PDB file of C-alpha atoms and ligand atoms in Angstrom:
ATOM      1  CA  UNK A   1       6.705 -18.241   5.909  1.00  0.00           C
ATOM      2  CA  UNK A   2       6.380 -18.917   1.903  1.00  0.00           C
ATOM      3  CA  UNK A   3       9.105 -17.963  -0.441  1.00  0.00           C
ATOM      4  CA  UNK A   4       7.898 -14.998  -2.324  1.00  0.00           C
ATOM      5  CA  UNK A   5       7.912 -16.384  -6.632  1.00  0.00           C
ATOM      6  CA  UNK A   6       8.094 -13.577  -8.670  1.00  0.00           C
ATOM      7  CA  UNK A   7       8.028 -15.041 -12.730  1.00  0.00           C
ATOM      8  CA  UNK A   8       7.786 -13.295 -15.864  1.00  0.00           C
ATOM      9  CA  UNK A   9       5.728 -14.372 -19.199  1.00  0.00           C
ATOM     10  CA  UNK A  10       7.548 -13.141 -21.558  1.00  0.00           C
ATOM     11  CA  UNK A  11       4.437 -13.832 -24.236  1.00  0.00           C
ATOM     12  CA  UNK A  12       4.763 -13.197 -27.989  1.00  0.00           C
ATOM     13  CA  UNK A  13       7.826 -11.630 -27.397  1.00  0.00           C
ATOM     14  CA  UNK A  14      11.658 -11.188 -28.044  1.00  0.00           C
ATOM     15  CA  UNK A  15      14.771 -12.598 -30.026  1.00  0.00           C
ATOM     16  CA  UNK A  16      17.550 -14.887 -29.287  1.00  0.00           C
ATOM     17  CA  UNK A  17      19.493 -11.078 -28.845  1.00  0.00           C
ATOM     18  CA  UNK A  18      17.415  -9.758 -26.802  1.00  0.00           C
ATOM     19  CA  UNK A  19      16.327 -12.417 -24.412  1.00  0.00           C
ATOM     20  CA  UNK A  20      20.188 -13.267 -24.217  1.00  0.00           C
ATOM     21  CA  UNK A  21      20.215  -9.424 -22.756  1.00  0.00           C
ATOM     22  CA  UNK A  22      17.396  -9.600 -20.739  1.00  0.00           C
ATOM     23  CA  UNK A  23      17.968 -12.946 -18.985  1.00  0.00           C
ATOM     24  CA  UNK A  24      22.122 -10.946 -18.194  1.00  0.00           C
ATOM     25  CA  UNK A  25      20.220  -8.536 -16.995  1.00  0.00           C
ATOM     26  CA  UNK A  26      17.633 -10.094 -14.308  1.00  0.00           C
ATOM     27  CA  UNK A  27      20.238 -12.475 -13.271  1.00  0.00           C
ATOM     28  CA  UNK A  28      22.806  -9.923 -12.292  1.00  0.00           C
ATOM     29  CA  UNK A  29      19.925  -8.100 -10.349  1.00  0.00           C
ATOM     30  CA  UNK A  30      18.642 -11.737  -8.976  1.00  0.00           C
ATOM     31  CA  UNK A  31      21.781 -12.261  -7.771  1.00  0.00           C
ATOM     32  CA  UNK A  32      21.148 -10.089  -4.580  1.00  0.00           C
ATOM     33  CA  UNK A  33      17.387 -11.432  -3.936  1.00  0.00           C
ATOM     34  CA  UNK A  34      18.253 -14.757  -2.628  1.00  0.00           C
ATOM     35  CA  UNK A  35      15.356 -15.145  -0.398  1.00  0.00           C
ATOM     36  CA  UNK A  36      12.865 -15.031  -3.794  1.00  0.00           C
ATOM     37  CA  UNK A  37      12.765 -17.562  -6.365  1.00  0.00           C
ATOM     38  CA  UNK A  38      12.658 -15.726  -9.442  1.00  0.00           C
ATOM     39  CA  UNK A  39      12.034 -16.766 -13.042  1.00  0.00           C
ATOM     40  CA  UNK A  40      10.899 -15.737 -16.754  1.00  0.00           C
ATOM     41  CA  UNK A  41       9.400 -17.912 -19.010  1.00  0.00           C
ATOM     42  CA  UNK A  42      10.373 -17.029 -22.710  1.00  0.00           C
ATOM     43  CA  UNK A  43       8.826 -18.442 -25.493  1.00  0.00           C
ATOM     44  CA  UNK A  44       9.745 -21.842 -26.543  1.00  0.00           C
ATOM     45  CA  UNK A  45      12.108 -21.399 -28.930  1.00  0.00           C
ATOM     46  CA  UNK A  46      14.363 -19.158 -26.912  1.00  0.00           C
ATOM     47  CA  UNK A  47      13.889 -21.584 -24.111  1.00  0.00           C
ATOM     48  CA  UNK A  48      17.936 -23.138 -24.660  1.00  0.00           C
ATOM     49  CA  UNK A  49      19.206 -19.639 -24.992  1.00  0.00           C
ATOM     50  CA  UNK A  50      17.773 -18.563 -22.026  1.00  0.00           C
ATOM     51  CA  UNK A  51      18.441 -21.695 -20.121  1.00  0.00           C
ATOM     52  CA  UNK A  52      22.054 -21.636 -21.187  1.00  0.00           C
ATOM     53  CA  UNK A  53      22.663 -17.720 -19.710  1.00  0.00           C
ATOM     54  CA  UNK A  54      21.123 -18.276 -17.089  1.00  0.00           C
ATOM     55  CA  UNK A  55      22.580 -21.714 -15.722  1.00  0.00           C
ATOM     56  CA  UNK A  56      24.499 -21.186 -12.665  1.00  0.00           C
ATOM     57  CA  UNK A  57      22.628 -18.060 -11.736  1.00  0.00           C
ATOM     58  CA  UNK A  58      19.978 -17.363  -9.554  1.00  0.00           C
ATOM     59  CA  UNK A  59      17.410 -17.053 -12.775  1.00  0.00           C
ATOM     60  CA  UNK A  60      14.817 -19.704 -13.259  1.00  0.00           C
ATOM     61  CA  UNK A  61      13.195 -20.195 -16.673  1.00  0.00           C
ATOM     62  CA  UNK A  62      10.159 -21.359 -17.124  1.00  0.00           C
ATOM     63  CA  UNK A  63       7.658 -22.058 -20.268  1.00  0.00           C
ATOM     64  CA  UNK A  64       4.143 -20.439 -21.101  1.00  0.00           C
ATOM     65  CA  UNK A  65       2.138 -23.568 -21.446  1.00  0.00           C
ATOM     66  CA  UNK A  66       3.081 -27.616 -21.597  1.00  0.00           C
ATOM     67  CA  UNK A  67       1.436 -30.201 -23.530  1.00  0.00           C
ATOM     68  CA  UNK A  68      -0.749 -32.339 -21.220  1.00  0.00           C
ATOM     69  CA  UNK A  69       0.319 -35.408 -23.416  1.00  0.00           C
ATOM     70  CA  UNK A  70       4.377 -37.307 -22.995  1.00  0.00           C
ATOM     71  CA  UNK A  71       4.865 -38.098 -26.727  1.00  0.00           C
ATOM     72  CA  UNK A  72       3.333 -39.061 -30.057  1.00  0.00           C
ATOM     73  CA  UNK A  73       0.724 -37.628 -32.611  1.00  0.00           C
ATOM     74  CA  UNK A  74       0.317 -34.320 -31.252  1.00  0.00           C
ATOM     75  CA  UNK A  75       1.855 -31.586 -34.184  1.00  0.00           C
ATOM     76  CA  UNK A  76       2.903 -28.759 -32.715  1.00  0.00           C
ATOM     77  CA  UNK A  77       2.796 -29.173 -29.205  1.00  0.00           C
ATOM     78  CA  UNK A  78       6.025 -29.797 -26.683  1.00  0.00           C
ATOM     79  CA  UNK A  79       6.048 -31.985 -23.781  1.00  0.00           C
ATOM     80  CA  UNK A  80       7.156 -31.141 -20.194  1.00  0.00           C
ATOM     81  CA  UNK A  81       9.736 -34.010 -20.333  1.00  0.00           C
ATOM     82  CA  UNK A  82      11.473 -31.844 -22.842  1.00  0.00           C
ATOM     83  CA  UNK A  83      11.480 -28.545 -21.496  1.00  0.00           C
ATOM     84  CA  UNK A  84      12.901 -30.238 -18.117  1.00  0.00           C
ATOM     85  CA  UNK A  85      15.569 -31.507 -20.287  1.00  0.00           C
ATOM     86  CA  UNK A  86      16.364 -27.926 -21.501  1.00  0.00           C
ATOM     87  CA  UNK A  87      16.631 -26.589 -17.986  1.00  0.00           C
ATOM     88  CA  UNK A  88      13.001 -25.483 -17.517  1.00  0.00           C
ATOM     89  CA  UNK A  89      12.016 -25.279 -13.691  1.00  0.00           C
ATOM     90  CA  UNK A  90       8.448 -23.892 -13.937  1.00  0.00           C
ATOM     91  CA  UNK A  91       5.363 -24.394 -16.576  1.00  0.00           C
ATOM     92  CA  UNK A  92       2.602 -21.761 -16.868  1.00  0.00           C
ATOM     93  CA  UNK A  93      -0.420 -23.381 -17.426  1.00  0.00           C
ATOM     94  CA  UNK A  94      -4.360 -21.956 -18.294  1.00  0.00           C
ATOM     95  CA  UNK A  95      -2.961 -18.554 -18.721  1.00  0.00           C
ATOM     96  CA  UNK A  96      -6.636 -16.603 -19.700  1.00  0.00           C
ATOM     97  CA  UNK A  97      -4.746 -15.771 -22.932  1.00  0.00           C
ATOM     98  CA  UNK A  98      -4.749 -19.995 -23.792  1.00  0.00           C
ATOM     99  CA  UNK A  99      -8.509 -20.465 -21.874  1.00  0.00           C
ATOM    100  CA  UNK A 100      -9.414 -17.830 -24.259  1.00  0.00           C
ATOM    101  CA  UNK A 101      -7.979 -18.096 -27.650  1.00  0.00           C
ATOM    102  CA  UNK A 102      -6.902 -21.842 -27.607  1.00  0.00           C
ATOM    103  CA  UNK A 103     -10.553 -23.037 -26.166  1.00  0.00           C
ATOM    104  CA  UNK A 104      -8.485 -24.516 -23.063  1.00  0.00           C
ATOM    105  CA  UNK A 105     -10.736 -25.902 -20.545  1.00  0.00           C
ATOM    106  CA  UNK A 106     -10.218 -26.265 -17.030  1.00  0.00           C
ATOM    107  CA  UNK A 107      -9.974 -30.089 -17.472  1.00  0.00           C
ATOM    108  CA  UNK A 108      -7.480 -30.063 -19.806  1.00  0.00           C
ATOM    109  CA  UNK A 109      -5.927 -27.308 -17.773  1.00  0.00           C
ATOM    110  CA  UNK A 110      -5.627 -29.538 -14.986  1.00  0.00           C
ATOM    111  CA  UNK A 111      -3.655 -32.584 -16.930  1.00  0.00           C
ATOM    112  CA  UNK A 112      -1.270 -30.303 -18.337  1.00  0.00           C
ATOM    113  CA  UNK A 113      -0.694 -29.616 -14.893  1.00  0.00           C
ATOM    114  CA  UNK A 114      -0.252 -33.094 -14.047  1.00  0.00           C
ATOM    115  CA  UNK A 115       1.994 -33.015 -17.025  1.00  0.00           C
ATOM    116  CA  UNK A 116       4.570 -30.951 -15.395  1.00  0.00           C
ATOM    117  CA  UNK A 117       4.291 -32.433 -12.358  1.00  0.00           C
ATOM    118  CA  UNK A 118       5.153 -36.234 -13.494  1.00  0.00           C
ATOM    119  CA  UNK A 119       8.441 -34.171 -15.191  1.00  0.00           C
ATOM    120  CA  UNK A 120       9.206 -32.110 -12.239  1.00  0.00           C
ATOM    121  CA  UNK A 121       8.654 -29.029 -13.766  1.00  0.00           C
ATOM    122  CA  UNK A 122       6.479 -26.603 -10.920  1.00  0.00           C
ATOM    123  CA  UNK A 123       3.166 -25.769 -12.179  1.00  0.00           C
ATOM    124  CA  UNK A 124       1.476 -22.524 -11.933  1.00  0.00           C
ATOM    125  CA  UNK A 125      -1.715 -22.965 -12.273  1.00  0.00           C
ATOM    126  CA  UNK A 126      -3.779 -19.429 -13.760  1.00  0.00           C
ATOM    127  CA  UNK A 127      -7.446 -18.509 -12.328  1.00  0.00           C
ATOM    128  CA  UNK A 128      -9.494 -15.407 -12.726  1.00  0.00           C
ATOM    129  CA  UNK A 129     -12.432 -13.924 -13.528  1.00  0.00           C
ATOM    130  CA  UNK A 130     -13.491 -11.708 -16.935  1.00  0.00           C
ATOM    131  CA  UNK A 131     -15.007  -8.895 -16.142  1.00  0.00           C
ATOM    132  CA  UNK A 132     -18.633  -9.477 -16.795  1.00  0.00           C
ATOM    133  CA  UNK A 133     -18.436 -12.334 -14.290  1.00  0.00           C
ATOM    134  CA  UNK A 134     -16.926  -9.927 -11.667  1.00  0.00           C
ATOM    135  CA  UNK A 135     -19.804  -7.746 -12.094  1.00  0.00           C
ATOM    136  CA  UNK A 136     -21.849 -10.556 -11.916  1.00  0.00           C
ATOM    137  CA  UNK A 137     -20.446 -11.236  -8.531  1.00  0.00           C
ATOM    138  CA  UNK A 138     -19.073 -14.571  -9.889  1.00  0.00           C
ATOM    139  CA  UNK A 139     -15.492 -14.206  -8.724  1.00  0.00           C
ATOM    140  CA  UNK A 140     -15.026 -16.565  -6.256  1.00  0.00           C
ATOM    141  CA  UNK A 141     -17.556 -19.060  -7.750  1.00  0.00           C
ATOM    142  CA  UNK A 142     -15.226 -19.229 -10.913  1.00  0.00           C
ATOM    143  CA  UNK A 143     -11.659 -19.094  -9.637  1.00  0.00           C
ATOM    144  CA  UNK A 144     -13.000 -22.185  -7.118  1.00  0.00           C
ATOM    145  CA  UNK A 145     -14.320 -24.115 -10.375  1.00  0.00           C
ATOM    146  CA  UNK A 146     -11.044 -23.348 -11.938  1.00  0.00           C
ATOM    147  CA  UNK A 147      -8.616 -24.238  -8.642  1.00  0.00           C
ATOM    148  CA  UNK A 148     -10.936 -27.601  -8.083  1.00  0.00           C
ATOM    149  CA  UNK A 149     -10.830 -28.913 -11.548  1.00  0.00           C
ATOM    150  CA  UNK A 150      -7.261 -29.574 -10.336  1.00  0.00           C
ATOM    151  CA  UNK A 151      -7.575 -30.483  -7.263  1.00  0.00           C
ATOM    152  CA  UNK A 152      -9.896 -33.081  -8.529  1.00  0.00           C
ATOM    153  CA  UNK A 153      -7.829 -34.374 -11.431  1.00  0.00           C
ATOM    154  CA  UNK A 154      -4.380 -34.158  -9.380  1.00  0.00           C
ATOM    155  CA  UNK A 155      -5.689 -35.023  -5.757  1.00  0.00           C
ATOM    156  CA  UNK A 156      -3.631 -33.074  -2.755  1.00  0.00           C
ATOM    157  CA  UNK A 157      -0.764 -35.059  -3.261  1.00  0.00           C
ATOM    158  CA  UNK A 158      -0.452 -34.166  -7.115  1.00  0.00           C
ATOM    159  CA  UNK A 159      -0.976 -31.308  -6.378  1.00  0.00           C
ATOM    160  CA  UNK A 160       2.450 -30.675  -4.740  1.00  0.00           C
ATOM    161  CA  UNK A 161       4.363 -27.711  -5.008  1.00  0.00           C
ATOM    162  CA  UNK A 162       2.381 -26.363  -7.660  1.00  0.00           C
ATOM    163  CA  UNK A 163       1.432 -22.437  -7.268  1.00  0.00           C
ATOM    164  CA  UNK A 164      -1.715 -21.008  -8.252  1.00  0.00           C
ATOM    165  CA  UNK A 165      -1.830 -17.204  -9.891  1.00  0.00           C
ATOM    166  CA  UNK A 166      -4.654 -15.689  -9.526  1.00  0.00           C
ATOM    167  CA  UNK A 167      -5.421 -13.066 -12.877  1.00  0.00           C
ATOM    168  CA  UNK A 168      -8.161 -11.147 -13.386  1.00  0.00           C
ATOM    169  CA  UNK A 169      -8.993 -10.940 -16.990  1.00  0.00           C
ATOM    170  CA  UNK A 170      -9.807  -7.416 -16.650  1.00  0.00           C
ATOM    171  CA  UNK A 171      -6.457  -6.383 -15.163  1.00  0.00           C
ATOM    172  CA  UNK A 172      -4.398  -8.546 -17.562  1.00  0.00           C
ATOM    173  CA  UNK A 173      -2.188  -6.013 -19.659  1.00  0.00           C
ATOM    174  CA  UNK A 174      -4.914  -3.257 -19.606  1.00  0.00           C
ATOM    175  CA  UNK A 175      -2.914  -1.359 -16.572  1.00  0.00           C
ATOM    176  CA  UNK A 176      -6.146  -1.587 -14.182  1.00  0.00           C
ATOM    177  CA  UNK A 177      -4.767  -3.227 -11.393  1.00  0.00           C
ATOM    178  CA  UNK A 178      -6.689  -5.246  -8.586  1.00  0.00           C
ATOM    179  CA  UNK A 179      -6.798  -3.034  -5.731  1.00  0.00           C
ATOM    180  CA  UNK A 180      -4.648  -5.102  -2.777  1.00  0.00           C
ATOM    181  CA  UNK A 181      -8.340  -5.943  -0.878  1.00  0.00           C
ATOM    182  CA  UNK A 182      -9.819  -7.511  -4.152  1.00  0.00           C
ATOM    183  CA  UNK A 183      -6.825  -9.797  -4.744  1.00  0.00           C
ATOM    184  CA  UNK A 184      -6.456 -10.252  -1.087  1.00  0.00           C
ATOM    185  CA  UNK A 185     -10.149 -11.378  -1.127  1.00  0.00           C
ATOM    186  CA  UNK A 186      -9.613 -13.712  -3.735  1.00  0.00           C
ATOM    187  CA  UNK A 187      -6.011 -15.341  -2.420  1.00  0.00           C
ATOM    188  CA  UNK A 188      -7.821 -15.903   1.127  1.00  0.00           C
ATOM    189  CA  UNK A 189     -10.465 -17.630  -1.509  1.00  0.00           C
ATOM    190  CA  UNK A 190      -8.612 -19.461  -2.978  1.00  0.00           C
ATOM    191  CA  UNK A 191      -5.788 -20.578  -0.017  1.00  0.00           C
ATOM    192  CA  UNK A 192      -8.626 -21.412   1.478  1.00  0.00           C
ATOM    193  CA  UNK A 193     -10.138 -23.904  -0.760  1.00  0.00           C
ATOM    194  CA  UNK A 194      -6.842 -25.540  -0.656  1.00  0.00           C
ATOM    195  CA  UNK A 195      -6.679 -25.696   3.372  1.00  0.00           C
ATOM    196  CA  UNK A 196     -10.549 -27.647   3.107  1.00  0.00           C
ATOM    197  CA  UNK A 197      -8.187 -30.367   1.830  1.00  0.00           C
ATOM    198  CA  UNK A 198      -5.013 -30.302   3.401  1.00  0.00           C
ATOM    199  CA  UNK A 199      -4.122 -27.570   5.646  1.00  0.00           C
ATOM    200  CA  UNK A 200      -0.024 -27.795   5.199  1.00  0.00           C
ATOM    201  CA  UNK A 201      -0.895 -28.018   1.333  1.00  0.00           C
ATOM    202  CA  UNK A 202      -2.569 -24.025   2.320  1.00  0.00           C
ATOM    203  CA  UNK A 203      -0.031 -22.879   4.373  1.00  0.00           C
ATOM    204  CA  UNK A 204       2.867 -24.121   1.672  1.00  0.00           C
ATOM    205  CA  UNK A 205       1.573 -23.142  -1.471  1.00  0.00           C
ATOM    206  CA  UNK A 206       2.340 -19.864  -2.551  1.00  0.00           C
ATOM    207  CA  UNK A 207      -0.849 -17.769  -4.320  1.00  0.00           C
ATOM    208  CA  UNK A 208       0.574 -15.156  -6.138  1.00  0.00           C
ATOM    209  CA  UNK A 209      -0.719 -12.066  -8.228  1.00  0.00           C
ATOM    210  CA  UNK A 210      -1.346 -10.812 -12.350  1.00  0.00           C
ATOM    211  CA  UNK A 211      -2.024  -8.294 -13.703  1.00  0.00           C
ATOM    212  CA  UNK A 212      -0.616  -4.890 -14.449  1.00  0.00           C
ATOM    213  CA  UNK A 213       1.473  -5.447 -11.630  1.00  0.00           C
ATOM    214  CA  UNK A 214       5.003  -2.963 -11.654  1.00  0.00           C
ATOM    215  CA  UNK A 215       6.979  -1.266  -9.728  1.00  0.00           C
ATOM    216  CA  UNK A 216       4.842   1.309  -8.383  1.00  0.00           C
ATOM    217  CA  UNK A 217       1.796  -1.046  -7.116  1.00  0.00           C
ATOM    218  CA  UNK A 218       3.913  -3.919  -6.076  1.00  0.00           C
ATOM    219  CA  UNK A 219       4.770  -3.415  -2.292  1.00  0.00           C
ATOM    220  CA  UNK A 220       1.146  -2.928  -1.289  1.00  0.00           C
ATOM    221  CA  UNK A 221      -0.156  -5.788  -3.139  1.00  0.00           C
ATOM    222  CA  UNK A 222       2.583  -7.965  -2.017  1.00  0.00           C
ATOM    223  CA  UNK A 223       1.907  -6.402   1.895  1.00  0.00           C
ATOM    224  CA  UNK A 224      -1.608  -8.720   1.544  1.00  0.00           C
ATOM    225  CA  UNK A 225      -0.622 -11.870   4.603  1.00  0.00           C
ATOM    226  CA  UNK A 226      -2.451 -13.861   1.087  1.00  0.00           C
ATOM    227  CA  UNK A 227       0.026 -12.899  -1.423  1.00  0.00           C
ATOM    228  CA  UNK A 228       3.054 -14.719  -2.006  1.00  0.00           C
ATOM    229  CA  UNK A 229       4.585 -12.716  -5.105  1.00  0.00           C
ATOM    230  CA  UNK A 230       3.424 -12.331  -9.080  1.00  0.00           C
ATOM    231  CA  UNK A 231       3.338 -13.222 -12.713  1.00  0.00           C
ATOM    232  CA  UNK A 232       3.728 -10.303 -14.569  1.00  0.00           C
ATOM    233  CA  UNK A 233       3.551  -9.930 -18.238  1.00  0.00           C
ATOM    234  CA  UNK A 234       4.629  -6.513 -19.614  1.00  0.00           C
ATOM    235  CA  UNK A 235       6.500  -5.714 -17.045  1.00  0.00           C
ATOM    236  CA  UNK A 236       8.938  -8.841 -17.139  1.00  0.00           C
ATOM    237  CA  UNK A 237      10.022  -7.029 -20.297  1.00  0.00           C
ATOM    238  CA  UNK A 238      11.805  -4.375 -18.811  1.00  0.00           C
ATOM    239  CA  UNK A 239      14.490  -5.762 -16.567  1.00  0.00           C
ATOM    240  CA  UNK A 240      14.574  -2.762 -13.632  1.00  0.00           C
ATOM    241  CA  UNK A 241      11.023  -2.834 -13.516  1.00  0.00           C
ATOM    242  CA  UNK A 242      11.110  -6.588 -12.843  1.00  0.00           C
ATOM    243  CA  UNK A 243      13.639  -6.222 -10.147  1.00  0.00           C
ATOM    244  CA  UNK A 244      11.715  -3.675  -8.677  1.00  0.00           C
ATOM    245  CA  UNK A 245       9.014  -6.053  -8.209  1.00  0.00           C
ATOM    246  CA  UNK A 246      11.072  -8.824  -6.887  1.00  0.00           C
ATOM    247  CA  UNK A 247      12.541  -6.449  -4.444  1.00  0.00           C
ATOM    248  CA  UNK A 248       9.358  -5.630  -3.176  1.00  0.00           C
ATOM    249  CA  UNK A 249       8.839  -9.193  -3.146  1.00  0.00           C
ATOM    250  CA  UNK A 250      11.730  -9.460  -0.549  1.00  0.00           C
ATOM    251  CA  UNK A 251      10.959  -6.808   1.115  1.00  0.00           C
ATOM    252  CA  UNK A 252       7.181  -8.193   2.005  1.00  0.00           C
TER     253      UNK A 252
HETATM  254  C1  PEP B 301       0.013 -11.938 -17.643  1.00  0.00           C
HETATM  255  O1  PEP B 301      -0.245 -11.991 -18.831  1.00  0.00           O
HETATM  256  O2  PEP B 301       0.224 -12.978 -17.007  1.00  0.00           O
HETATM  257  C2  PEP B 301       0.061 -10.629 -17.022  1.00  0.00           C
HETATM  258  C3  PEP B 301      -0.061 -10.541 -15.727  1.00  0.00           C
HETATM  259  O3  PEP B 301       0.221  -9.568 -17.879  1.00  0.00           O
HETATM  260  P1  PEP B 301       0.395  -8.009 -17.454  1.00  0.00           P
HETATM  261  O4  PEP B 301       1.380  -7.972 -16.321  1.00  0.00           O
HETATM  262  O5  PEP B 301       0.947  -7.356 -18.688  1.00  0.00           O
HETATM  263  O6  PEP B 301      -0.933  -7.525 -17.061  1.00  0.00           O
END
C-alpha cells in the first residue's frame, strides 16, 4: 500500500502575506490527514517563510524546479543543497511549463533529478503528452522517453524514492481533466516501465496525477489501483479545495 502525496505548485504566485496564510491554513487541515504526505511548493523566495510556518506541522514544502548543478557560475539558478538547508523536502522537476518555456530537455531533466537526490530532497519527476501527440497516439511512447531518460541517467538505485507525475499538457490549468481510464492507462504505463527494472522500485513508487484536478474529480481519479495522489496547480491556491483533494486522497 503507497502513501497517497498530494503537493501543490504554487507557480507564479503569492506574497510573503499570503503564503504565510495559506501554508496556516493547509497545515491546520493537514493536521487530521496523517496517513498522506502533503506538501506545496511556493516559489523560491517565499521558500523560508513557508518553511518557517510550517515547521513542526504536518506541511511539507517543496520547490518548483532545482538546479542540476551544486555550486559556481550558474546566475540565477539555486541548488538543491540550499533549498534542503531551508527545510525543503520535495523538488518538482520538468514541469511542461519549464520543458516548454525554459527549452528543458529530458536529459537535463533527469540530472536535476539526480540533483535532489544527492541533497535528499524527493524528486518528482513531470511526464505528459501535448495534445497533438495524444492525437497522434504518442502518449505512451513519450511519457516512456521522458520516465527512461531518468532511469537511464539515475539507474534504479538513483532513482529511489523519487515520484513520477504524470501531466497531460492538455489538461494542465485548462480545466479538461483526464478522464480516470486515460490517466489510469498511462500510470499502469508508466509503473510499469519501472517494474521492467525493479519490481519493488514499481510497487513503492507512488505515480500520481495533474491537471485540473479539484475537489469535485478527485475521488474517482484517485479510486484508479495506479494512482497514488496529485500535483495540482490552481487548485493548491485555495486551501479547502486542496484539503478536499487530500481527503480524497485518504479516503482512496
Ligand atoms: C500543474 O501545473 O502542475 C497543474 C497540475 O496545474 P492545474 O492543476 O492548474 O492544472
Amino acid at each position: 500500500m503507497r502513501r497517497p502525496l498530494v503537493c501543490g505548485n504554487w507557480k507564479l504566485n503569492g506574497s510573503i502575506g499570503r503564503t504565510g496564510e495559506l501554508i496556516d491554513a493547509v497545515s491546520s487541515g493537514a493536521a487530521s490527514l496523517p496517513g498522506v504526505d502533503i506538501a506545496v511548493c511556493p516559489v523560491f523566495v517565499h521558500l523560508p517563510v513557508a518553511c518557517e510556518r510550517a515547521a513542526g506541522t504536518a506541511l511539507a514544502v517543496g520547490v518548483q524546479d532545482v538546479s542540476d548543478q551544486v555550486g559556481g557560475a550558474f546566475t540565477g539558478e539555486v541548488a538543491a543543497a540550499m533549498v534542503a538547508e531551508i527545510g525543503a523536502r520535495f523538488a518538482i522537476v520538468g514541469h511542461s511549463e519549464r520543458r516548454a518555456r525554459h527549452g528543458e530537455t529530458d536529459g537535463g531533466v533527469a540530472a536535476k533529478f539526480m540533483a535532489a537526490r544527492a541533497s535528499g530532497v524527493t524528486p518528482i519527476l513531470c511526464v505528459g503528452e501535448t495534445l497533438s501527440e495524444r492525437d497522434a497516439g504518442e502518449t505512451l511512447a513519450v511519457v516512456t522517453r521522458q520516465l527512461d531518460a531518468v532511469l537511464e541517467a539515475a539507474g534504479v538505485t538513483g532513482f529511489g524514492d523519487g515520484a513520477i507525475a504524470y501531466e497531460p499538457v492538455w489538461a494542465i490549468g485548462t480545466g479538461r481533466t483526464a478522464t480516470p481510464e486515460q490517466a489510469q492507462e498511462v500510470h499502469a504505463a508508466l509503473r510499469g516501465r519501472l517494474a521492467e527494472q525493479d519490481p519493488a522500485l514499481a510497487a513503492r513508487a507512488r505515480v500520481v496525477y495533474g491537471g485540473s484536478m479539484k475537489g469535485a474529480n478527485a475521488a474517482e481519479l484517485m479510486a484508479m489501483p495506479d494512482i497514488d495522489g496529485g500535483l495540482i496547480g490552481g487548485a493548491s491556491l485555495d486551501a479547502e479545495e486542496f484539503l478536499a483533494i487530500a481527503r480524497a486522497a485518504a479516503a482512496a
